[in-house]
CSV table of C-alpha atoms in Angstrom, one decimal:
chain,number,residue,atom,x,y,z
A,1,MET,CA,-12.5,-5.6,-14.8
A,2,LYS,CA,-12.0,-3.1,-12.0
A,3,ILE,CA,-11.7,-4.3,-8.5
A,4,LYS,CA,-11.6,-2.0,-5.5
A,5,VAL,CA,-9.8,-2.7,-2.3
A,6,ILE,CA,-10.0,-0.9,1.1
A,7,ILE,CA,-7.2,-1.4,3.6
A,8,THR,CA,-7.8,-0.3,7.2
A,9,LEU,CA,-5.9,-0.5,10.4
A,10,LYS,CA,-7.1,-3.2,12.8
A,11,ASN,CA,-9.1,-2.1,15.8
A,12,GLY,CA,-6.8,-1.2,18.6
A,13,VAL,CA,-3.9,-0.2,16.4
A,14,LEU,CA,-3.1,3.5,17.1
A,15,ASP,CA,-3.7,5.9,14.2
A,16,PRO,CA,-1.9,9.1,14.9
A,17,GLN,CA,-2.7,10.5,11.4
A,18,GLY,CA,-6.4,10.0,11.9
A,19,LYS,CA,-6.1,11.5,15.4
A,20,ALA,CA,-4.5,14.6,14.0
A,21,ILE,CA,-7.3,15.0,11.5
A,22,GLN,CA,-9.9,14.6,14.2
A,23,GLN,CA,-8.3,17.2,16.4
A,24,THR,CA,-7.9,19.6,13.4
A,25,LEU,CA,-11.6,19.1,12.6
A,26,ASN,CA,-12.6,19.8,16.2
A,27,GLY,CA,-10.6,23.0,16.0
A,28,MET,CA,-12.4,24.0,12.8
A,29,ASN,CA,-15.7,23.8,14.7
A,30,PHE,CA,-16.7,20.3,13.7
A,31,LYS,CA,-17.1,19.5,17.4
A,32,ASN,CA,-19.2,16.4,17.0
A,33,ILE,CA,-16.6,14.4,15.1
A,34,SER,CA,-15.3,12.0,17.7
A,35,GLU,CA,-13.0,9.7,15.8
A,36,VAL,CA,-11.3,9.6,12.4
A,37,ARG,CA,-9.4,6.6,11.2
A,38,GLN,CA,-7.5,6.7,7.9
A,39,GLY,CA,-7.0,3.8,5.5
A,40,LYS,CA,-5.9,3.2,2.0
A,41,PHE,CA,-8.0,2.6,-1.1
A,42,PHE,CA,-6.9,0.9,-4.3
A,43,ASP,CA,-8.6,0.8,-7.7
A,44,ILE,CA,-7.1,-2.1,-9.6
A,45,GLU,CA,-7.7,-2.9,-13.3
A,46,ILE,CA,-7.2,-6.6,-14.0
A,47,ASN,CA,-7.5,-8.4,-17.3
A,48,GLU,CA,-9.6,-11.3,-16.2
A,49,ALA,CA,-13.2,-11.7,-17.3
A,50,ASP,CA,-14.2,-14.2,-14.5
A,51,GLU,CA,-15.1,-12.2,-11.4
A,52,ASN,CA,-14.3,-15.0,-8.9
A,53,LYS,CA,-10.9,-15.6,-10.5
A,54,ALA,CA,-10.2,-11.9,-10.5
A,55,LYS,CA,-11.2,-11.5,-6.8
A,56,SER,CA,-9.1,-14.5,-5.7
A,57,GLN,CA,-6.1,-13.1,-7.5
A,58,ILE,CA,-6.6,-9.7,-5.9
A,59,ASP,CA,-6.9,-11.5,-2.5
A,60,GLU,CA,-3.4,-12.9,-3.2
A,61,VAL,CA,-2.2,-9.4,-4.1
A,62,CYS,CA,-3.5,-8.0,-0.9
A,63,LYS,CA,-1.8,-10.7,1.2
A,64,LYS,CA,1.5,-10.5,-0.6
A,65,LEU,CA,1.9,-6.8,-1.2
A,66,LEU,CA,-0.8,-4.3,-0.3
A,67,ALA,CA,-1.8,-5.1,3.2
A,68,ASN,CA,0.4,-5.7,6.3
A,69,LEU,CA,-1.8,-8.3,7.9
A,70,VAL,CA,-0.2,-7.9,11.3
A,71,ILE,CA,-1.8,-4.5,11.7
A,72,GLU,CA,-4.2,-4.1,8.8
A,73,ASP,CA,-7.4,-5.6,7.5
A,74,TYR,CA,-8.4,-5.6,3.8
A,75,LYS,CA,-11.8,-5.7,2.1
A,76,ILE,CA,-12.3,-6.4,-1.6
A,77,ILE,CA,-15.4,-4.7,-3.0
B,1,MET,CA,-22.9,7.2,13.4
B,2,LYS,CA,-20.0,6.0,11.2
B,3,ILE,CA,-19.5,7.6,7.8
B,4,LYS,CA,-17.0,6.4,5.3
B,5,VAL,CA,-15.3,8.6,2.7
B,6,ILE,CA,-13.2,7.5,-0.3
B,7,ILE,CA,-10.9,10.1,-1.9
B,8,THR,CA,-9.5,9.3,-5.3
B,9,LEU,CA,-7.3,11.2,-7.8
B,10,LYS,CA,-9.3,12.6,-10.7
B,11,ASN,CA,-8.9,10.8,-14.1
B,12,GLY,CA,-6.0,12.2,-15.9
B,13,VAL,CA,-4.0,13.0,-12.8
B,14,LEU,CA,-0.7,11.1,-12.7
B,15,ASP,CA,-0.4,8.6,-9.9
B,16,PRO,CA,3.2,7.6,-9.6
B,17,GLN,CA,2.6,5.6,-6.4
B,18,GLY,CA,-0.1,3.5,-8.1
B,19,LYS,CA,2.2,3.0,-11.1
B,20,ALA,CA,5.0,1.7,-8.9
B,21,ILE,CA,2.6,-0.8,-7.3
B,22,GLN,CA,1.4,-1.9,-10.7
B,23,GLN,CA,5.0,-2.5,-11.9
B,24,THR,CA,5.9,-4.3,-8.7
B,25,LEU,CA,2.9,-6.6,-9.2
B,26,ASN,CA,3.8,-7.3,-12.8
B,27,GLY,CA,7.3,-8.2,-11.6
B,28,MET,CA,5.8,-10.5,-9.0
B,29,ASN,CA,4.1,-12.5,-11.8
B,30,PHE,CA,0.7,-10.8,-11.6
B,31,LYS,CA,1.0,-10.0,-15.3
B,32,ASN,CA,-2.7,-9.3,-15.9
B,33,ILE,CA,-2.9,-6.3,-13.7
B,34,SER,CA,-2.9,-3.3,-16.0
B,35,GLU,CA,-3.5,-0.4,-13.8
B,36,VAL,CA,-3.5,0.5,-10.1
B,37,ARG,CA,-4.6,3.8,-8.7
B,38,GLN,CA,-4.2,4.6,-5.0
B,39,GLY,CA,-6.6,6.7,-3.0
B,40,LYS,CA,-7.4,7.5,0.6
B,41,PHE,CA,-10.1,6.1,2.9
B,42,PHE,CA,-11.5,7.6,6.0
B,43,ASP,CA,-13.8,6.1,8.6
B,44,ILE,CA,-15.4,9.0,10.6
B,45,GLU,CA,-17.4,8.7,13.8
B,46,ILE,CA,-19.8,11.6,14.1
B,47,ASN,CA,-22.2,12.3,16.9
B,48,GLU,CA,-25.3,13.0,14.8
B,49,ALA,CA,-28.3,10.8,14.7
B,50,ASP,CA,-29.8,12.2,11.5
B,51,GLU,CA,-28.1,10.5,8.5
B,52,ASN,CA,-28.7,13.4,6.1
B,53,LYS,CA,-27.4,16.0,8.5
B,54,ALA,CA,-24.3,13.8,9.2
B,55,LYS,CA,-23.6,13.3,5.5
B,56,SER,CA,-24.0,17.0,4.7
B,57,GLN,CA,-21.5,17.8,7.5
B,58,ILE,CA,-19.1,15.3,6.2
B,59,ASP,CA,-19.5,16.8,2.8
B,60,GLU,CA,-18.3,20.1,4.2
B,61,VAL,CA,-15.4,18.3,6.0
B,62,CYS,CA,-14.3,16.8,2.7
B,63,LYS,CA,-14.4,20.2,0.9
B,64,LYS,CA,-12.7,22.1,3.6
B,65,LEU,CA,-10.0,19.6,4.8
B,66,LEU,CA,-9.9,16.1,3.4
B,67,ALA,CA,-9.9,16.4,-0.3
B,68,ASN,CA,-8.0,18.7,-2.7
B,69,LEU,CA,-10.8,19.3,-5.2
B,70,VAL,CA,-8.3,20.5,-7.9
B,71,ILE,CA,-7.0,17.0,-8.3
B,72,GLU,CA,-9.2,14.7,-6.2
B,73,ASP,CA,-12.8,13.5,-6.1
B,74,TYR,CA,-14.5,12.3,-3.0
B,75,LYS,CA,-17.3,9.9,-2.4
B,76,ILE,CA,-19.3,9.6,0.9
B,77,ILE,CA,-20.6,6.0,1.5
């Protein structure tokens, strides 16, 4: 089963990379783009038929490895 | 209006970063994780009330700046 995870910076955490993208876009004449925030995306293939078990395992994976919970939030979709 | 974009590597394109994550997870006793592929996620704030117009503009942004269409696919959500 495939599980997708999105990891984003928490609100209030500075995102210089997203800021640079936003400024570049403004310079490319996309003037109405006021904010860009970049995050990470993971597509995980797990050998587990039960969706709830798979998701709870991925939750553990996020906490232990993928996300830095001090500055990041994660969402399993 | 907020628009989200997910950029993933096309199938068949090697993802050494994802592979490293998968091997690390296997070593951390998550034995049933058979593949990880990493992508990028963008949260874009655009000053445009019409959803269709906003999405078509973001489509252009993806083609011109965010995605490398030779090796990546993008999805606007």
